[in-house]
PDB file of C-alpha atoms in Angstrom:
ATOM      1  CA  ALA A1480      68.913 -39.166  39.938  1.00 81.00           C
ATOM      2  CA  MET A1481      66.187 -37.741  42.214  1.00 82.00           C
ATOM      3  CA  LEU A1482      68.653 -36.167  44.667  1.00 85.00           C
ATOM      4  CA  GLN A1483      70.610 -34.565  41.793  1.00 89.00           C
ATOM      5  CA  LEU A1484      67.335 -33.175  40.406  1.00 90.00           C
ATOM      6  CA  PHE A1485      66.334 -31.888  43.866  1.00 90.00           C
ATOM      7  CA  ASP A1486      69.706 -30.208  44.044  1.00 90.00           C
ATOM      8  CA  ALA A1487      69.121 -28.466  40.692  1.00 89.00           C
ATOM      9  CA  MET A1488      65.657 -27.453  41.913  1.00 90.00           C
ATOM     10  CA  GLY A1489      67.159 -26.014  45.052  1.00 90.00           C
ATOM     11  CA  SER A1490      69.689 -24.047  42.926  1.00 90.00           C
ATOM     12  CA  LEU A1491      66.847 -22.700  40.755  1.00 89.00           C
ATOM     13  CA  THR A1492      64.853 -21.815  43.755  1.00 88.00           C
ATOM     14  CA  ILE A1493      67.674 -19.753  45.110  1.00 90.00           C
ATOM     15  CA  ALA A1494      68.033 -18.070  41.774  1.00 89.00           C
ATOM     16  CA  ILE A1495      64.316 -17.213  41.687  1.00 89.00           C
ATOM     17  CA  ASP A1496      64.566 -15.894  45.228  1.00 89.00           C
ATOM     18  CA  HIS A1497      67.518 -13.707  44.323  1.00 89.00           C
ATOM     19  CA  TYR A1498      65.777 -12.383  41.264  1.00 89.00           C
ATOM     20  CA  LEU A1499      62.581 -11.571  43.156  1.00 88.00           C
ATOM     21  CA  LYS A1500      64.605  -9.742  45.798  1.00 89.00           C
ATOM     22  CA  GLY A1501      66.349  -7.753  43.045  1.00 89.00           C
ATOM     23  CA  LYS A1502      69.831  -8.857  44.089  1.00 87.00           C
ATOM     24  CA  PRO A1503      72.676  -8.043  41.705  1.00 84.00           C
ATOM     25  CA  ASP A1504      74.320 -10.601  39.494  1.00 83.00           C
ATOM     26  CA  CYS A1505      71.340 -12.995  39.294  1.00 83.00           C
ATOM     27  CA  LEU A1506      70.413 -15.151  36.434  1.00 84.00           C
ATOM     28  CA  THR A1507      68.466 -13.581  33.635  1.00 85.00           C
ATOM     29  CA  VAL A1508      64.827 -14.415  33.084  1.00 86.00           C
ATOM     30  CA  GLY A1509      65.746 -16.292  29.897  1.00 89.00           C
ATOM     31  CA  VAL A1510      68.275 -18.507  31.560  1.00 89.00           C
ATOM     32  CA  MET A1511      65.919 -19.204  34.455  1.00 87.00           C
ATOM     33  CA  ALA A1512      63.120 -20.184  32.030  1.00 89.00           C
ATOM     34  CA  ARG A1513      65.284 -22.564  30.155  1.00 90.00           C
ATOM     35  CA  THR A1514      66.558 -24.086  33.375  1.00 89.00           C
ATOM     36  CA  ARG A1515      63.143 -24.484  34.885  1.00 86.00           C
ATOM     37  CA  THR A1516      61.757 -26.101  31.733  1.00 88.00           C
ATOM     38  CA  ALA A1517      64.609 -28.592  31.797  1.00 90.00           C
ATOM     39  CA  ILE A1518      64.142 -29.214  35.487  1.00 88.00           C
ATOM     40  CA  GLN A1519      60.432 -29.663  35.205  1.00 87.00           C
ATOM     41  CA  LYS A1520      60.949 -32.184  32.287  1.00 89.00           C
ATOM     42  CA  ARG A1521      63.409 -34.204  34.407  1.00 88.00           C
ATOM     43  CA  LEU A1522      61.003 -34.075  37.376  1.00 87.00           C
ATOM     44  CA  LEU A1523      58.082 -35.376  35.248  1.00 88.00           C
ATOM     45  CA  LEU A1524      60.299 -38.168  33.831  1.00 84.00           C
ATOM     46  CA  LEU A1525      61.280 -39.467  37.309  1.00 87.00           C
ATOM     47  CA  PRO A1526      59.979 -43.037  37.493  1.00 81.00           C
ATOM     48  CA  SER A1527      57.318 -43.925  40.102  1.00 81.00           C
ATOM     49  CA  ASP A1528      58.157 -46.494  42.656  1.00 78.00           C
ATOM     50  CA  GLU A1529      56.047 -48.962  40.568  1.00 77.00           C
ATOM     51  CA  GLU A1530      58.203 -48.297  37.606  1.00 76.00           C
ATOM     52  CA  LEU A1531      61.296 -48.900  39.673  1.00 71.00           C
ATOM     53  CA  SER A1532      59.985 -52.241  41.097  1.00 64.00           C
ATOM     54  CA  PHE A1533      62.611 -54.155  39.145  1.00 54.00           C
ATOM     55  CA  MET A1534      65.346 -52.266  40.929  1.00 54.00           C
ATOM     56  CA  PRO A1535      66.082 -52.886  44.644  1.00 53.00           C
ATOM     57  CA  LEU A1536      65.647 -49.599  46.616  1.00 52.00           C
ATOM     58  CA  PHE A1537      66.361 -49.067  50.251  1.00 55.00           C
ATOM     59  CA  SER A1538      62.913 -47.708  50.754  1.00 58.00           C
ATOM     60  CA  PRO A1539      60.705 -47.451  47.522  1.00 56.00           C
ATOM     61  CA  CYS A1540      57.848 -45.744  49.445  1.00 62.00           C
ATOM     62  CA  LEU A1541      60.105 -43.142  50.893  1.00 81.00           C
ATOM     63  CA  TYR A1542      61.397 -42.473  47.362  1.00 86.00           C
ATOM     64  CA  GLU A1543      57.848 -42.191  46.149  1.00 90.00           C
ATOM     65  CA  ALA A1544      56.790 -39.799  48.847  1.00 92.00           C
ATOM     66  CA  CYS A1545      59.777 -37.487  48.077  1.00 92.00           C
ATOM     67  CA  ARG A1546      58.969 -37.806  44.332  1.00 92.00           C
ATOM     68  CA  LEU A1547      55.411 -36.766  44.885  1.00 95.00           C
ATOM     69  CA  THR A1548      56.400 -33.891  47.216  1.00 95.00           C
ATOM     70  CA  GLY A1549      58.894 -32.787  44.562  1.00 94.00           C
ATOM     71  CA  LEU A1550      56.139 -32.814  42.011  1.00 94.00           C
ATOM     72  CA  ILE A1551      53.925 -30.675  44.307  1.00 95.00           C
ATOM     73  CA  PHE A1552      56.815 -28.197  44.741  1.00 94.00           C
ATOM     74  CA  GLY A1553      57.395 -28.281  40.973  1.00 92.00           C
ATOM     75  CA  ILE A1554      53.857 -27.244  40.218  1.00 89.00           C
ATOM     76  CA  ALA A1555      53.789 -24.652  42.910  1.00 87.00           C
ATOM     77  CA  VAL A1556      57.220 -23.090  42.428  1.00 86.00           C
ATOM     78  CA  VAL A1557      59.387 -24.361  39.508  1.00 85.00           C
ATOM     79  CA  PHE A1558      56.798 -24.326  36.794  1.00 84.00           C
ATOM     80  CA  PRO A1559      53.609 -22.865  38.225  1.00 85.00           C
ATOM     81  CA  ILE A1560      50.542 -23.487  36.033  1.00 82.00           C
ATOM     82  CA  PRO A1561      46.930 -22.372  36.354  1.00 83.00           C
ATOM     83  CA  LYS A1562      44.020 -24.473  37.432  1.00 87.00           C
ATOM     84  CA  THR A1563      45.936 -27.015  39.449  1.00 87.00           C
ATOM     85  CA  TYR A1564      43.140 -27.979  41.931  1.00 89.00           C
ATOM     86  CA  ASP A1565      42.628 -31.461  40.472  1.00 91.00           C
ATOM     87  CA  MET A1566      46.364 -32.054  39.954  1.00 92.00           C
ATOM     88  CA  LEU A1567      47.149 -31.084  43.432  1.00 93.00           C
ATOM     89  CA  ARG A1568      44.270 -33.134  44.843  1.00 94.00           C
ATOM     90  CA  THR A1569      45.630 -36.235  43.089  1.00 95.00           C
ATOM     91  CA  LEU A1570      49.156 -35.520  44.212  1.00 95.00           C
ATOM     92  CA  SER A1571      48.091 -34.902  47.813  1.00 96.00           C
ATOM     93  CA  GLN A1572      46.033 -38.169  47.767  1.00 96.00           C
ATOM     94  CA  ARG A1573      48.989 -40.185  46.395  1.00 95.00           C
ATOM     95  CA  LEU A1574      51.345 -38.476  48.901  1.00 96.00           C
ATOM     96  CA  LYS A1575      49.140 -39.426  51.756  1.00 96.00           C
ATOM     97  CA  ALA A1576      48.876 -43.054  50.568  1.00 93.00           C
ATOM     98  CA  SER A1577      52.644 -43.180  50.149  1.00 91.00           C
ATOM     99  CA  ILE A1578      53.348 -41.957  53.600  1.00 92.00           C
ATOM    100  CA  VAL A1579      50.912 -44.371  55.133  1.00 91.00           C
ATOM    101  CA  LYS A1580      52.144 -47.296  53.152  1.00 85.00           C
ATOM    102  CA  SER A1581      55.803 -46.549  53.990  1.00 78.00           C
ATOM    103  CA  GLU A1582      55.242 -46.007  57.710  1.00 75.00           C
ATOM    104  CA  ILE A1583      57.651 -43.085  57.483  1.00 75.00           C
ATOM    105  CA  SER A1584      55.985 -41.571  60.488  1.00 72.00           C
ATOM    106  CA  ARG A1585      57.206 -44.394  62.730  1.00 73.00           C
ATOM    107  CA  SER A1586      60.845 -43.623  62.068  1.00 69.00           C
ATOM    108  CA  ARG A1587      62.793 -42.154  64.836  1.00 71.00           C
ATOM    109  CA  SER A1588      65.548 -40.883  62.614  1.00 70.00           C
ATOM    110  CA  GLY A1589      65.953 -37.125  62.839  1.00 72.00           C
ATOM    111  CA  GLU A1590      66.657 -36.873  59.085  1.00 80.00           C
ATOM    112  CA  VAL A1591      63.558 -38.917  58.184  1.00 84.00           C
ATOM    113  CA  GLN A1592      61.367 -36.881  60.588  1.00 92.00           C
ATOM    114  CA  TYR A1593      62.544 -33.693  58.985  1.00 94.00           C
ATOM    115  CA  ALA A1594      61.951 -35.093  55.512  1.00 93.00           C
ATOM    116  CA  LEU A1595      58.449 -36.101  56.757  1.00 94.00           C
ATOM    117  CA  LEU A1596      57.977 -32.554  58.023  1.00 96.00           C
ATOM    118  CA  TRP A1597      58.742 -31.170  54.591  1.00 96.00           C
ATOM    119  CA  MET A1598      56.445 -33.636  52.946  1.00 96.00           C
ATOM    120  CA  LEU A1599      53.532 -32.987  55.333  1.00 97.00           C
ATOM    121  CA  ILE A1600      53.913 -29.241  54.985  1.00 97.00           C
ATOM    122  CA  LEU A1601      53.894 -29.201  51.216  1.00 97.00           C
ATOM    123  CA  GLY A1602      51.281 -31.937  51.040  1.00 97.00           C
ATOM    124  CA  GLY A1603      49.128 -30.000  53.499  1.00 97.00           C
ATOM    125  CA  ILE A1604      49.556 -26.795  51.487  1.00 96.00           C
ATOM    126  CA  ALA A1605      48.505 -28.768  48.318  1.00 95.00           C
ATOM    127  CA  ALA A1606      45.534 -30.170  50.132  1.00 96.00           C
ATOM    128  CA  LEU A1607      43.922 -26.779  50.904  1.00 94.00           C
ATOM    129  CA  ASP A1608      40.137 -27.083  50.596  1.00 93.00           C
ATOM    130  CA  LYS A1609      40.512 -30.807  49.929  1.00 95.00           C
ATOM    131  CA  ALA A1610      39.388 -33.862  51.730  1.00 95.00           C
ATOM    132  CA  GLU A1611      42.924 -34.753  52.677  1.00 96.00           C
ATOM    133  CA  ARG A1612      43.743 -31.524  54.530  1.00 97.00           C
ATOM    134  CA  PRO A1613      42.680 -32.785  58.019  1.00 97.00           C
ATOM    135  CA  TRP A1614      44.892 -35.855  57.612  1.00 97.00           C
ATOM    136  CA  PHE A1615      47.899 -33.649  56.907  1.00 97.00           C
ATOM    137  CA  VAL A1616      47.072 -31.475  59.919  1.00 97.00           C
ATOM    138  CA  SER A1617      46.664 -34.453  62.244  1.00 96.00           C
ATOM    139  CA  GLN A1618      50.000 -35.987  61.108  1.00 96.00           C
ATOM    140  CA  LEU A1619      51.679 -32.511  61.538  1.00 96.00           C
ATOM    141  CA  VAL A1620      50.161 -32.250  65.078  1.00 96.00           C
ATOM    142  CA  ARG A1621      51.730 -35.653  66.031  1.00 93.00           C
ATOM    143  CA  LEU A1622      55.109 -34.806  64.477  1.00 94.00           C
ATOM    144  CA  VAL A1623      55.241 -31.281  65.996  1.00 93.00           C
ATOM    145  CA  ARG A1624      54.669 -32.913  69.476  1.00 92.00           C
ATOM    146  CA  ILE A1625      57.530 -35.240  68.898  1.00 91.00           C
ATOM    147  CA  LEU A1626      59.933 -32.555  67.430  1.00 93.00           C
ATOM    148  CA  GLU A1627      58.816 -29.902  69.878  1.00 93.00           C
ATOM    149  CA  ILE A1628      59.229 -27.317  67.145  1.00 94.00           C
ATOM    150  CA  ASP A1629      57.762 -23.870  66.507  1.00 95.00           C
ATOM    151  CA  TRP A1630      57.220 -22.211  63.095  1.00 96.00           C
ATOM    152  CA  ASP A1631      60.607 -20.583  63.027  1.00 95.00           C
ATOM    153  CA  GLY A1632      62.164 -23.999  63.555  1.00 95.00           C
ATOM    154  CA  VAL A1633      59.909 -25.500  60.862  1.00 95.00           C
ATOM    155  CA  GLU A1634      61.007 -22.862  58.406  1.00 95.00           C
ATOM    156  CA  GLU A1635      64.721 -23.535  59.314  1.00 94.00           C
ATOM    157  CA  VAL A1636      64.079 -27.248  58.477  1.00 94.00           C
ATOM    158  CA  LEU A1637      62.155 -26.539  55.311  1.00 94.00           C
ATOM    159  CA  GLU A1638      64.985 -24.260  53.923  1.00 92.00           C
ATOM    160  CA  GLY A1639      67.177 -27.359  54.025  1.00 92.00           C
ATOM    161  CA  PHE A1640      64.750 -28.962  51.583  1.00 93.00           C
ATOM    162  CA  LEU A1641      62.891 -27.406  48.638  1.00 93.00           C
ATOM    163  CA  TRP A1642      61.156 -24.321  49.904  1.00 93.00           C
ATOM    164  CA  LEU A1643      60.605 -20.793  48.551  1.00 92.00           C
ATOM    165  CA  GLU A1644      59.154 -18.468  51.165  1.00 92.00           C
ATOM    166  CA  SER A1645      57.511 -16.181  48.645  1.00 90.00           C
ATOM    167  CA  ALA A1646      55.644 -19.026  47.055  1.00 90.00           C
ATOM    168  CA  CYS A1647      54.988 -21.346  49.914  1.00 92.00           C
ATOM    169  CA  GLY A1648      55.187 -19.181  53.088  1.00 93.00           C
ATOM    170  CA  SER A1649      51.568 -17.958  53.338  1.00 95.00           C
ATOM    171  CA  GLY A1650      50.156 -21.403  52.632  1.00 95.00           C
ATOM    172  CA  GLY A1651      52.574 -22.894  55.221  1.00 96.00           C
ATOM    173  CA  ARG A1652      51.588 -20.324  57.842  1.00 96.00           C
ATOM    174  CA  LEU A1653      47.893 -20.933  57.273  1.00 97.00           C
ATOM    175  CA  LEU A1654      48.465 -24.763  57.664  1.00 97.00           C
ATOM    176  CA  TRP A1655      50.547 -24.067  60.811  1.00 97.00           C
ATOM    177  CA  SER A1656      47.727 -21.985  62.289  1.00 96.00           C
ATOM    178  CA  GLU A1657      45.467 -24.990  61.768  1.00 96.00           C
ATOM    179  CA  VAL A1658      47.995 -27.257  63.446  1.00 96.00           C
ATOM    180  CA  MET A1659      48.328 -24.887  66.487  1.00 95.00           C
ATOM    181  CA  GLU A1660      44.603 -24.446  66.654  1.00 94.00           C
ATOM    182  CA  TYR A1661      44.104 -28.205  66.921  1.00 91.00           C
ATOM    183  CA  ILE A1662      46.873 -28.456  69.572  1.00 90.00           C
ATOM    184  CA  ASP A1663      45.392 -25.653  71.657  1.00 88.00           C
ATOM    185  CA  SER A1664      42.032 -27.246  71.512  1.00 88.00           C
ATOM    186  CA  THR A1665      43.288 -30.529  72.832  1.00 80.00           C
ATOM    187  CA  VAL A1666      45.368 -29.150  75.773  1.00 67.00           C
TER     188      VAL A1666
END
């Protein structure tokens, strides 16, 4: 259900991007508004890993980390709302805990590492001016060294997940500059 929802979120993100760029034949504002409301409702109704404890999951913590990252994206892009500081703080704290608990960062699978990159970037953006920000930066430093990737490569990976340049790009580049500053200071 989460993957189907993320697919719908991705389609809506593309529609939003086309609308913002003034491309012809894009969805009307009314259709996008109804779609985003339905998507946000489905996102908020996704059960947490604790609520799914009665069902065997391959990786309940990976599920939870993806769900929390999807919620961050939902608040930032799908259904942006004002005064999100406390909500984003809570989500970034929970995302950090889920990533730590799941030990996702120990995976050597390329797909999992790319998913982790997406989670850390969106979590790090959400953690701006919050106590969790340095943790996200340090995790990104470690992952960037493993993946040997630059910002262009990061953006290419992020575009395979939920990402909207006009909404997330400046926050992502600011986070990336902190990661690069840290790397440069330790060389």
